[in-house]
Backbone as ProteinMPNN parsed JSONL, in Angstrom:
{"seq_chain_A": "XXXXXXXXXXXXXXXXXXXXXXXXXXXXXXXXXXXXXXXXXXXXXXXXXXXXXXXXXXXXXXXXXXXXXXXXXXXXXXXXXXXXXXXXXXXXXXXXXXXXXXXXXXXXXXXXXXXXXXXXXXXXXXXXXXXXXXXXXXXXXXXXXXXXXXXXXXXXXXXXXXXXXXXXXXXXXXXXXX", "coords_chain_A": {"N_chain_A": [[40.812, 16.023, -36.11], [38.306, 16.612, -33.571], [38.36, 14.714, -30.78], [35.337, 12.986, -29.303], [33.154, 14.187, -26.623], [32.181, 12.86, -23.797], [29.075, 13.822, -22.292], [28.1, 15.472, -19.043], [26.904, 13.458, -16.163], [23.524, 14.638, -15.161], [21.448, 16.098, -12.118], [17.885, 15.523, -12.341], [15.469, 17.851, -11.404], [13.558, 16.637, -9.003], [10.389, 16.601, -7.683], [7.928, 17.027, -4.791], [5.067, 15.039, -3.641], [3.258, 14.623, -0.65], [0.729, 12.349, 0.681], [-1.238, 10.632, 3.699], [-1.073, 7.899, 3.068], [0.327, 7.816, 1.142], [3.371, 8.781, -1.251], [4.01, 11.161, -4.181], [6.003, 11.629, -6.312], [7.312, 13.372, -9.039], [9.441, 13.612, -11.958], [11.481, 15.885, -13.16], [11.746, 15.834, -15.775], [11.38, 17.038, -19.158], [9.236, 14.862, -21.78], [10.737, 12.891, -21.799], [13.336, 10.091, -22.868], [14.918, 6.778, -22.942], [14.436, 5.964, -20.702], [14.899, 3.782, -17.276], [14.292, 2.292, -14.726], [14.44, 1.606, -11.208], [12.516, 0.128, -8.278], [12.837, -0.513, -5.446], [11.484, -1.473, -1.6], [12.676, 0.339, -0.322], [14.106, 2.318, -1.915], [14.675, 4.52, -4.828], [15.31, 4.41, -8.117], [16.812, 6.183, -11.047], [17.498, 6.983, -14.517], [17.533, 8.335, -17.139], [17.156, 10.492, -20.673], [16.749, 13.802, -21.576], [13.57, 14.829, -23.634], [13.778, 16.296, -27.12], [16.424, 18.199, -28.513], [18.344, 18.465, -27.044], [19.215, 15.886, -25.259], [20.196, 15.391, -23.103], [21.916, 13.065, -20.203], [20.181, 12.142, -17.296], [20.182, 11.397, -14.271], [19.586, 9.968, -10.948], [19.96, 8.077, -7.699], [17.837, 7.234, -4.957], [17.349, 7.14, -1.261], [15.143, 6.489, -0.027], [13.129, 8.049, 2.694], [11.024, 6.714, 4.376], [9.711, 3.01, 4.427], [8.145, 2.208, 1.451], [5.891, 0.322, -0.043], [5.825, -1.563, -2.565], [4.95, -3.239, -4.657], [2.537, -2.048, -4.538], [2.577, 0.187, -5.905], [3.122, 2.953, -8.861], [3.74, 4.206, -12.026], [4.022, 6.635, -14.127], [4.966, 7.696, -18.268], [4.329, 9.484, -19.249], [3.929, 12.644, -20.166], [6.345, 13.639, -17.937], [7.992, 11.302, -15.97], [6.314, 10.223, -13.202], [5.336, 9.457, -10.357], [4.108, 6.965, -8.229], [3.974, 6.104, -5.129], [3.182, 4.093, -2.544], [2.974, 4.451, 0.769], [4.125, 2.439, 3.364], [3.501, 2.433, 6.09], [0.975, 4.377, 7.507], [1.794, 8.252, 7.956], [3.334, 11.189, 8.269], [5.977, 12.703, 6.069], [9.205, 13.887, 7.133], [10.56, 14.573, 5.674], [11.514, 13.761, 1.446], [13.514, 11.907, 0.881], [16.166, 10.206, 3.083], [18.035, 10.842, 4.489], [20.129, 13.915, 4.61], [20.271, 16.629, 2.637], [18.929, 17.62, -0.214], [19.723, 19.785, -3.528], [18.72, 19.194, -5.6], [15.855, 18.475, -5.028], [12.53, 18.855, -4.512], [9.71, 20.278, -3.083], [6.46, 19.9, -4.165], [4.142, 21.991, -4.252], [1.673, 22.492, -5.798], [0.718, 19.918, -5.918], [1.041, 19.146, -2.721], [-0.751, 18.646, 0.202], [-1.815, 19.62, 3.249], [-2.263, 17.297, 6.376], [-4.618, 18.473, 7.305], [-5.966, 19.157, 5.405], [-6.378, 16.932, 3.485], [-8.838, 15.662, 2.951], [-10.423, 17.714, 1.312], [-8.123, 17.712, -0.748], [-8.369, 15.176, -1.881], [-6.884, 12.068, -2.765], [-4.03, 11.416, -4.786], [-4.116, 11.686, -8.537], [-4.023, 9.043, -10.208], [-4.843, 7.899, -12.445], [-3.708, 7.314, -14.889], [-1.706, 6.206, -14.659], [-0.065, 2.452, -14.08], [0.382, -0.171, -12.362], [3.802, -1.822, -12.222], [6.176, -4.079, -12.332], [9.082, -2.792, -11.188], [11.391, -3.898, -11.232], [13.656, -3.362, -13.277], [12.507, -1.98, -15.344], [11.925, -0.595, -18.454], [11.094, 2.495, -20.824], [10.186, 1.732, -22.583], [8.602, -0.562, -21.864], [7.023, 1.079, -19.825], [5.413, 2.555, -21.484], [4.204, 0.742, -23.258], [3.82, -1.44, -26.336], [3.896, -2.123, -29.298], [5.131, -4.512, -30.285], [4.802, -6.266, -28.312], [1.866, -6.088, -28.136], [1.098, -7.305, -29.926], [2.723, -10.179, -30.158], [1.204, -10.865, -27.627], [-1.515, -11.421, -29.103], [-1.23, -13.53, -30.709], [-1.649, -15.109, -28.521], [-4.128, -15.86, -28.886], [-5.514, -17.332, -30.571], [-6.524, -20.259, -31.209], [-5.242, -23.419, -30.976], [-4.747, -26.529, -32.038], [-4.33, -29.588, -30.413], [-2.574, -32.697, -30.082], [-2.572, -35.992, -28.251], [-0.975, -38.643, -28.013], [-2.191, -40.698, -27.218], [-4.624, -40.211, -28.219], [-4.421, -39.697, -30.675], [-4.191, -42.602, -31.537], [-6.738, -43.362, -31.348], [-8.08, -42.728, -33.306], [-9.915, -43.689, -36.391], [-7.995, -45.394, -38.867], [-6.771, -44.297, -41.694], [-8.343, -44.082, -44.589], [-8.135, -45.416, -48.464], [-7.956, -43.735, -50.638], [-10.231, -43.013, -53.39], [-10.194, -43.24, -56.902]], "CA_chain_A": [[39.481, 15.669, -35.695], [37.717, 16.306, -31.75], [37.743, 13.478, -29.765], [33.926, 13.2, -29.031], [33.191, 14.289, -25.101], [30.849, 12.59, -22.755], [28.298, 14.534, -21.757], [28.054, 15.087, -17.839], [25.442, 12.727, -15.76], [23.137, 15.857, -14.454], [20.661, 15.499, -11.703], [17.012, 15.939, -12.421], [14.811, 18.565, -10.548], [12.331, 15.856, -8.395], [9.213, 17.236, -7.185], [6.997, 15.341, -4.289], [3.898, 15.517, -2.618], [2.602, 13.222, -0.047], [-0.794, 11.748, 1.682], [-0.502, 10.031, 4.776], [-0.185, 6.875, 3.436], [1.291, 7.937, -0.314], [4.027, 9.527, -1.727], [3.614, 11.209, -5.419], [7.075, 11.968, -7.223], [7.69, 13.997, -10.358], [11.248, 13.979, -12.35], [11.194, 17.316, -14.095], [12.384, 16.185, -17.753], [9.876, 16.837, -20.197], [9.662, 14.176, -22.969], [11.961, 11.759, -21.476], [13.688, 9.033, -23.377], [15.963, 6.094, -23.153], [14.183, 5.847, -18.841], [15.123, 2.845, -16.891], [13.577, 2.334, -13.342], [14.075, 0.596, -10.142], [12.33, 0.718, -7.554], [12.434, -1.194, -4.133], [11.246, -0.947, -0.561], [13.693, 1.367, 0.624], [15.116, 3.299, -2.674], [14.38, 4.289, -6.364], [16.778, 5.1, -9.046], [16.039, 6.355, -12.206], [18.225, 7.577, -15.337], [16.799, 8.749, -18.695], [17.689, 11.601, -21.133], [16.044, 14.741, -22.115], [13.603, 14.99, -25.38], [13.995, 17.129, -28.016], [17.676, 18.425, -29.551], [19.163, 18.778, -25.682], [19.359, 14.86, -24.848], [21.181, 15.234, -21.726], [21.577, 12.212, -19.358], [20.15, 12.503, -15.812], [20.279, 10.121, -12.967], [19.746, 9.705, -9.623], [19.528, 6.788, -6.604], [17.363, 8.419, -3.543], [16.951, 6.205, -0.585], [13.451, 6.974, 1.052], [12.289, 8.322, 4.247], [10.389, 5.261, 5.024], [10.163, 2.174, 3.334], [6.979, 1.705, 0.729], [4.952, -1.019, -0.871], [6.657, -1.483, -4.128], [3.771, -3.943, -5.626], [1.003, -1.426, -4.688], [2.899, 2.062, -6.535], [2.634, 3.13, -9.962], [4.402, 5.253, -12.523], [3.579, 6.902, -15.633], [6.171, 8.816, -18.261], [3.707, 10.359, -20.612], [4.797, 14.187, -20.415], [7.519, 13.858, -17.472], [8.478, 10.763, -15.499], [5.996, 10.624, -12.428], [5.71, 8.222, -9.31], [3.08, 6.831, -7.024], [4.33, 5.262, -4.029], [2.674, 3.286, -1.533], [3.734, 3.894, 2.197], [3.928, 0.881, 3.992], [3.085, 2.522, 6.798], [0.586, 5.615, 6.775], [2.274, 8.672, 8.114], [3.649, 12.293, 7.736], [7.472, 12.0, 6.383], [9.474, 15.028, 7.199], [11.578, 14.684, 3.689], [11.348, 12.485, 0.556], [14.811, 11.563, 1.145], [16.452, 9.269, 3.725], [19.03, 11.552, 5.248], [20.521, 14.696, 4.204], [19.267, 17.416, 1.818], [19.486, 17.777, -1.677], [19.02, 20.9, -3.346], [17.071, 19.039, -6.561], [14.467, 17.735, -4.477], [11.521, 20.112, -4.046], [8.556, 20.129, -2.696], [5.106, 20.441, -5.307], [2.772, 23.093, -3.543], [0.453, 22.301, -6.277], [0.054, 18.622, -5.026], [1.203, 19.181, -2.227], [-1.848, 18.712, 0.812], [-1.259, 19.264, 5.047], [-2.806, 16.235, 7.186], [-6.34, 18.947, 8.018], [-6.564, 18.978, 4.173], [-6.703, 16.087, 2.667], [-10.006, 15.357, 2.717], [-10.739, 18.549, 0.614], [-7.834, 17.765, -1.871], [-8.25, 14.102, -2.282], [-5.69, 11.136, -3.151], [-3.314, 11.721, -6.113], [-4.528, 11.283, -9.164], [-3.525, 8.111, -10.182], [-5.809, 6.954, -13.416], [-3.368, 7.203, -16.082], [-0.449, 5.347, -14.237], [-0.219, 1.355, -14.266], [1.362, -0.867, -11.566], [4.564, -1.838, -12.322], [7.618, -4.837, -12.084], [10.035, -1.704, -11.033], [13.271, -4.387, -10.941], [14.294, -3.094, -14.449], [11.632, -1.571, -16.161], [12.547, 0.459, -19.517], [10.357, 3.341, -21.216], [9.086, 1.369, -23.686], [7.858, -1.01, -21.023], [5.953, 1.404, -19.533], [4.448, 3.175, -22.223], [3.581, -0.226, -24.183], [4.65, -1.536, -27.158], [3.107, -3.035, -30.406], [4.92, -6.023, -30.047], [4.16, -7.181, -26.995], [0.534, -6.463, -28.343], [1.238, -8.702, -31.687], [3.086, -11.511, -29.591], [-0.053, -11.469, -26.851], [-2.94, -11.325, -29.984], [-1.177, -14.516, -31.103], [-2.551, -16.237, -27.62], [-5.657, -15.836, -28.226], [-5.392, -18.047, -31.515], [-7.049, -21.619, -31.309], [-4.306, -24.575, -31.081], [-5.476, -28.186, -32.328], [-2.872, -30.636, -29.782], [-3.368, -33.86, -30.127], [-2.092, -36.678, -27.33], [-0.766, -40.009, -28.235], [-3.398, -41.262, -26.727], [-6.105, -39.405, -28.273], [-3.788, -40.205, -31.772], [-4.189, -43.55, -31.399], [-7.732, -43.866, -30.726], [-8.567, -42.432, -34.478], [-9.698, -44.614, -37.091], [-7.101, -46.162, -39.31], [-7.335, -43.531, -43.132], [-8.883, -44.883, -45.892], [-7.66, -45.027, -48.895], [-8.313, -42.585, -51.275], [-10.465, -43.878, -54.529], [-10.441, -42.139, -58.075]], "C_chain_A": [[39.407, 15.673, -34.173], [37.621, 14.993, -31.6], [36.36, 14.003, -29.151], [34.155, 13.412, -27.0], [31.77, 13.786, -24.647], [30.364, 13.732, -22.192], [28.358, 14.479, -19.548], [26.825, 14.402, -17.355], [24.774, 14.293, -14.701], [22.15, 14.799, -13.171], [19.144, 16.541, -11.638], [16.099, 17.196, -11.581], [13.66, 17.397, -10.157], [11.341, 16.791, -7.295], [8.456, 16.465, -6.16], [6.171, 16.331, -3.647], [4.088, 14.725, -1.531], [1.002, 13.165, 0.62], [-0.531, 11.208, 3.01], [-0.211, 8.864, 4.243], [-0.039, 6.665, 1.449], [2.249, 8.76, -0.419], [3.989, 9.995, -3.185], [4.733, 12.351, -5.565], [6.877, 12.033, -8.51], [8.983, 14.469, -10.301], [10.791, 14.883, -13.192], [11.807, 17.247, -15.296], [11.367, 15.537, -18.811], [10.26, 15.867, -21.474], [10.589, 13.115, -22.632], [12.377, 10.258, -22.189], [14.027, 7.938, -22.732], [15.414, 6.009, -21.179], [14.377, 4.389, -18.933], [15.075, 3.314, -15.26], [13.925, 1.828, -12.691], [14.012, 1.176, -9.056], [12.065, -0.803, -6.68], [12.093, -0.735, -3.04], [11.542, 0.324, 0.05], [14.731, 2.63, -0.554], [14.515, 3.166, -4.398], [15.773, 5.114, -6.981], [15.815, 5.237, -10.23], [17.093, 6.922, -13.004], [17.556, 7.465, -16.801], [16.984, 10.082, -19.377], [16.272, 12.37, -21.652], [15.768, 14.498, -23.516], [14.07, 15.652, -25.845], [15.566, 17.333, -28.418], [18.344, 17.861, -28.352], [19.97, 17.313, -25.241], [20.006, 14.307, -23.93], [20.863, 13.99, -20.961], [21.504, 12.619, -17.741], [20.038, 11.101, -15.164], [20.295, 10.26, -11.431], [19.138, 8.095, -8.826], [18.902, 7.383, -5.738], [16.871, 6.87, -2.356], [16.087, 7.093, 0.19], [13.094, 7.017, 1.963], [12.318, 7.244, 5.191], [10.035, 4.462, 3.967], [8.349, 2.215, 2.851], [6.308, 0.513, 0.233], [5.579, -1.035, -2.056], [5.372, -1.951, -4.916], [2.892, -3.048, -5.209], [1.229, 0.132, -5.111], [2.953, 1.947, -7.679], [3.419, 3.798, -10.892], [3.627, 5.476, -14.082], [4.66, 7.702, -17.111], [5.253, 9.493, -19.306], [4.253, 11.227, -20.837], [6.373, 13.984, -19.289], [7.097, 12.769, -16.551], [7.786, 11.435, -13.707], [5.754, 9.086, -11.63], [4.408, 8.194, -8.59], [3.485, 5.785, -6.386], [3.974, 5.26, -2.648], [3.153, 3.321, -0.565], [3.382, 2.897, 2.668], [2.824, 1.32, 5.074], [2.553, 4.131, 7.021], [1.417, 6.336, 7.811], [2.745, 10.072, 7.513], [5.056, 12.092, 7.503], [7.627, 13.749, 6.468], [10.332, 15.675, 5.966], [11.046, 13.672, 3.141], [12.525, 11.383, 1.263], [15.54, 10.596, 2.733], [17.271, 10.398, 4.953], [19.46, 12.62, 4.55], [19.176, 15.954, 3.422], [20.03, 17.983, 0.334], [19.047, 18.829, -2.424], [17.995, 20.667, -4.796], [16.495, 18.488, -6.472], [13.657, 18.756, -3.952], [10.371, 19.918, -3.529], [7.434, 20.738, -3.648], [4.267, 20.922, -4.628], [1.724, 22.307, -4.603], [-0.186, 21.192, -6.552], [-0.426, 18.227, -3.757], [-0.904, 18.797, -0.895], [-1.307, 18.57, 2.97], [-2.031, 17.962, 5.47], [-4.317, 16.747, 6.995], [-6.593, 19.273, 6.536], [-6.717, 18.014, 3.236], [-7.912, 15.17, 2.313], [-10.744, 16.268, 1.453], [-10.113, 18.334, -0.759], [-7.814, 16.436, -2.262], [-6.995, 13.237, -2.282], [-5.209, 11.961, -4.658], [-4.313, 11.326, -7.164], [-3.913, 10.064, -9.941], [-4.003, 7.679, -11.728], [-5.115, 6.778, -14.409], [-2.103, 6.386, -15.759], [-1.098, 3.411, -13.879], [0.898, 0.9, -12.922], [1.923, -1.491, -12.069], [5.428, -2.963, -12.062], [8.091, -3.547, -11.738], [11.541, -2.758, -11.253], [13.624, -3.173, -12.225], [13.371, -2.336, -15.624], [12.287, -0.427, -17.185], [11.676, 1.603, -19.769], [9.442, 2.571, -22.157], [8.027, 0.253, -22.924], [6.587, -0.063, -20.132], [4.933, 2.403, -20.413], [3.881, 2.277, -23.199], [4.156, -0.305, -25.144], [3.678, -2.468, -27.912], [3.875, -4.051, -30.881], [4.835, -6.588, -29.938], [2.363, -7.614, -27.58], [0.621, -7.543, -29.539], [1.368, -10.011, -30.802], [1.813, -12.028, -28.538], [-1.255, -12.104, -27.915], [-2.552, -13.36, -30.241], [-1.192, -15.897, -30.01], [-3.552, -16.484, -27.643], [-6.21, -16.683, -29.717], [-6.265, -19.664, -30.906], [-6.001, -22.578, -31.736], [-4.575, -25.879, -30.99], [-3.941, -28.947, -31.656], [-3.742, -31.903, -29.784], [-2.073, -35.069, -29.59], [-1.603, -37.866, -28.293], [-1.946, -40.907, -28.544], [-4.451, -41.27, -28.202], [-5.359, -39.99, -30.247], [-4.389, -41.987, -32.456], [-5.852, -44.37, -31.581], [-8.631, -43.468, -32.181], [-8.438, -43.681, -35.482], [-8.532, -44.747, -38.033], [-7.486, -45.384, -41.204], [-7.489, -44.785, -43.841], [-8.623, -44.699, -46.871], [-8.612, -44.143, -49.947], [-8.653, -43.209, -53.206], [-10.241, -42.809, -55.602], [-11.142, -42.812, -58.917]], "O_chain_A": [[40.165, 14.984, -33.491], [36.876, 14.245, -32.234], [36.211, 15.109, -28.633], [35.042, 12.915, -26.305], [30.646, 14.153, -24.989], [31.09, 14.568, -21.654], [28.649, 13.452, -18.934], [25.76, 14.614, -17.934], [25.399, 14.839, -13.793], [22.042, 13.574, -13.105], [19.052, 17.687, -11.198], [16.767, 17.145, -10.548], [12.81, 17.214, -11.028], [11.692, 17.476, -6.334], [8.237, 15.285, -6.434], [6.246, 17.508, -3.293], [5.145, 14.099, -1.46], [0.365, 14.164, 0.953], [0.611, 11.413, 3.421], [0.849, 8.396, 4.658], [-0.254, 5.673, 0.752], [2.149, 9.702, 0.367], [3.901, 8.943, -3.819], [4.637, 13.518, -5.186], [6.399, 11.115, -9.176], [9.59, 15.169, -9.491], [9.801, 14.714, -13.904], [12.323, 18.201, -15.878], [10.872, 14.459, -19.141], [11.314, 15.993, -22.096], [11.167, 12.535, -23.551], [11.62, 9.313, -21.969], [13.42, 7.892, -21.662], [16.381, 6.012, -20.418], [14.214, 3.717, -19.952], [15.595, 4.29, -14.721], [14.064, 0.756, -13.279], [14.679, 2.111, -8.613], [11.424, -1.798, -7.018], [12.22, 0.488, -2.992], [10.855, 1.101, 0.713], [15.618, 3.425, -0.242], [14.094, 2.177, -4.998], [16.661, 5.883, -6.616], [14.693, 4.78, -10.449], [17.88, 7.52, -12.27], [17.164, 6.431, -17.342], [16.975, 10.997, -18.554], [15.19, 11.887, -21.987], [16.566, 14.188, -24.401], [15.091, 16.023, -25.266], [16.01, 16.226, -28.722], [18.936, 16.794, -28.514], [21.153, 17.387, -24.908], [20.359, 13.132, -23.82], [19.673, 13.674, -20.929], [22.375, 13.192, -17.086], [19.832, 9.992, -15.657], [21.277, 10.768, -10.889], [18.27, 7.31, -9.21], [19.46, 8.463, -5.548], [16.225, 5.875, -2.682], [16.314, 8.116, 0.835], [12.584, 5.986, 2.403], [13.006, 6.903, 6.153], [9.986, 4.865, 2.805], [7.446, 2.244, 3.687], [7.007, -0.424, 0.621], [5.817, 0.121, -2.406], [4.801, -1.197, -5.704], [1.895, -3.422, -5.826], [0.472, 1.066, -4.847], [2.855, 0.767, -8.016], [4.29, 4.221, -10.132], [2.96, 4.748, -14.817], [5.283, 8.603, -16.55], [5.802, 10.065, -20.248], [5.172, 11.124, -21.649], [7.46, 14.179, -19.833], [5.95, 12.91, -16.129], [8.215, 12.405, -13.083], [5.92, 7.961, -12.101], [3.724, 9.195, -8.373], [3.432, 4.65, -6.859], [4.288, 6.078, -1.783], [3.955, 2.403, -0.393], [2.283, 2.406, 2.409], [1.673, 0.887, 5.118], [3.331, 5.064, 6.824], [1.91, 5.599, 8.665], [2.589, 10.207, 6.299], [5.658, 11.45, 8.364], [6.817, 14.615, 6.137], [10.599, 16.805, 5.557], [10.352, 12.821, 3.696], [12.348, 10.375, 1.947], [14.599, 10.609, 3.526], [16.917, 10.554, 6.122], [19.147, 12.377, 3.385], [17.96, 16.099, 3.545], [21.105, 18.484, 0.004], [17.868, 19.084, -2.179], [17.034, 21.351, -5.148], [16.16, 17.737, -7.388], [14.034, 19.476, -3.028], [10.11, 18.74, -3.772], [7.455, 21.942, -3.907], [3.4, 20.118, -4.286], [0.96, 21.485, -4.097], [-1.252, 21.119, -7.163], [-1.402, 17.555, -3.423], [-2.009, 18.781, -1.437], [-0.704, 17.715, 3.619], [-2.567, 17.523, 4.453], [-5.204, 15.965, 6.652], [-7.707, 19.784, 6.418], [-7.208, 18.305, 2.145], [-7.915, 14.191, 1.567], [-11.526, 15.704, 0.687], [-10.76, 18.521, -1.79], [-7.083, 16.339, -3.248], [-6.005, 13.745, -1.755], [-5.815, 12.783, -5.345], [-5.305, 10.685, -6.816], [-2.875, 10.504, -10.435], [-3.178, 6.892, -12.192], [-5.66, 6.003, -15.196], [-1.492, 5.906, -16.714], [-2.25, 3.146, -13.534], [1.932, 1.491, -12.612], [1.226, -2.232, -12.763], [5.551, -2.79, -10.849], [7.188, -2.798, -12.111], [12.645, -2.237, -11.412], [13.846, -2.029, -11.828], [13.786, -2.245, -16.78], [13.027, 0.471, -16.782], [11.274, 1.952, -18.66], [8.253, 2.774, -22.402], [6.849, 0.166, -23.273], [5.464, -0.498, -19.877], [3.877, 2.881, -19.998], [3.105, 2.766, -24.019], [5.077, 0.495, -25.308], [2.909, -3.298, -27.426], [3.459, -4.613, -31.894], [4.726, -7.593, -30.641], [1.772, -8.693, -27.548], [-0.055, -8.563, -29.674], [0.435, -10.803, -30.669], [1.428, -13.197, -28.511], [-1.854, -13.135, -27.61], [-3.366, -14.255, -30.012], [-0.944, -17.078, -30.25], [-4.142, -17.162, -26.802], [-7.423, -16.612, -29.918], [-6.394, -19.638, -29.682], [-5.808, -22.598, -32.951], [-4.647, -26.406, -29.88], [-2.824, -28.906, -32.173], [-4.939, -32.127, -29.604], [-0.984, -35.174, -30.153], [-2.02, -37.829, -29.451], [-2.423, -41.509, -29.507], [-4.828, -42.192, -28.926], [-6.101, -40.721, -30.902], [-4.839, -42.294, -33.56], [-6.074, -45.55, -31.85], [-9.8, -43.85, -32.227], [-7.484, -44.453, -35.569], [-7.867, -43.732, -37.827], [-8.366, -45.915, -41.882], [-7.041, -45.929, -43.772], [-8.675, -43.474, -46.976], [-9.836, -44.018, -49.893], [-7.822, -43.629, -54.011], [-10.112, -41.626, -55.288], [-11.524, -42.286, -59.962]]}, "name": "protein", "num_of_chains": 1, "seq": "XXXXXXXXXXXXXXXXXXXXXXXXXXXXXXXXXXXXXXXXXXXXXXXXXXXXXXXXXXXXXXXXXXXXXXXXXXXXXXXXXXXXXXXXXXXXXXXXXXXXXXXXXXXXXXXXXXXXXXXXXXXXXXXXXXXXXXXXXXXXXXXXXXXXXXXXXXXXXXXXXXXXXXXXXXXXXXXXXX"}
């Protein structure tokens, strides 16, 4: 019998645009499973496997340009694992990336927008992405989950509490004739 082999950790193809004062990242794996997120000021990570038969694991850490807003960026994974992040401070960056150059980080022409166009092509589109916890966030966290919705429905229930006090202050039962 084979001893089973780990698969290798690949690294995704990431795509970015920017605005002056956004950045808008796409991980290029369609269908993505098993994602787990974090994202802070200064760096996101991400690792999640390919849908369908393939199920490869990808991963990367990228420390960022310049540092962002964390509470005011967004993500979505519907078809492929996409980003909206908040510069702190508005600005043109000259990479996604912090230092160096990586060769699966690309640039999205067809987000893409110069400084003397962005009036013409607008902000990202944003409407289908939700703001985010990033510490630890899973897939099923961000695409929802029908148990969270069950466990919330059952707040919205009507709960009779009744104080000591308020116990106390009821008449005294009566008994019960036949």
């Amino acid at each position: 019998m084979m001893a089973a082999t780990q698969s290798p950790v690949l690294k995704p193809t990431v795509l970015w645009a920017q605005r002056q004062d956004s950045v808008y990242v796409t991980v290029d794996i369609k269908d993505a499973v098993d994602i787990s997120v974090h994202l802070d000021e200064t760096a996101l990570e991400f690792a999640g496997r390919s849908g369908g038969d393939d199920k490869s694991l990808y991963e990367f850490k990228l420390e960022l340009f310049a540092p962002i807003r964390r509470q005011e960026s967004k993500w979505s994974a519907k078809r492929c694992p996409e980003f909206f992040l908040r510069k702190e401070t508005a600005g043109t960056w000259s990479r996604l990336q912090k230092s160096g150059k990586f060769q699966w980080i690309k640039v999205d022409w067809a987000k893409w927008a110069d400084s003397d166009e962005e009036d013409e092509k607008g902000g990202f589109d944003t409407d289908d992405m939700t703001g985010v916890d990033f510490s630890s966030t899973t897939q099923q966290e961000a695409e929802g989950s029908d148990d969270r919705d069950s466990i919330l429905a059952d707040l919205d229930e009507d709960i009779a509490v009744e104080t000591e006090d308020e116990a106390s202050e009821l008449p005294d039962p009566q008994p019960v004739r036949t």
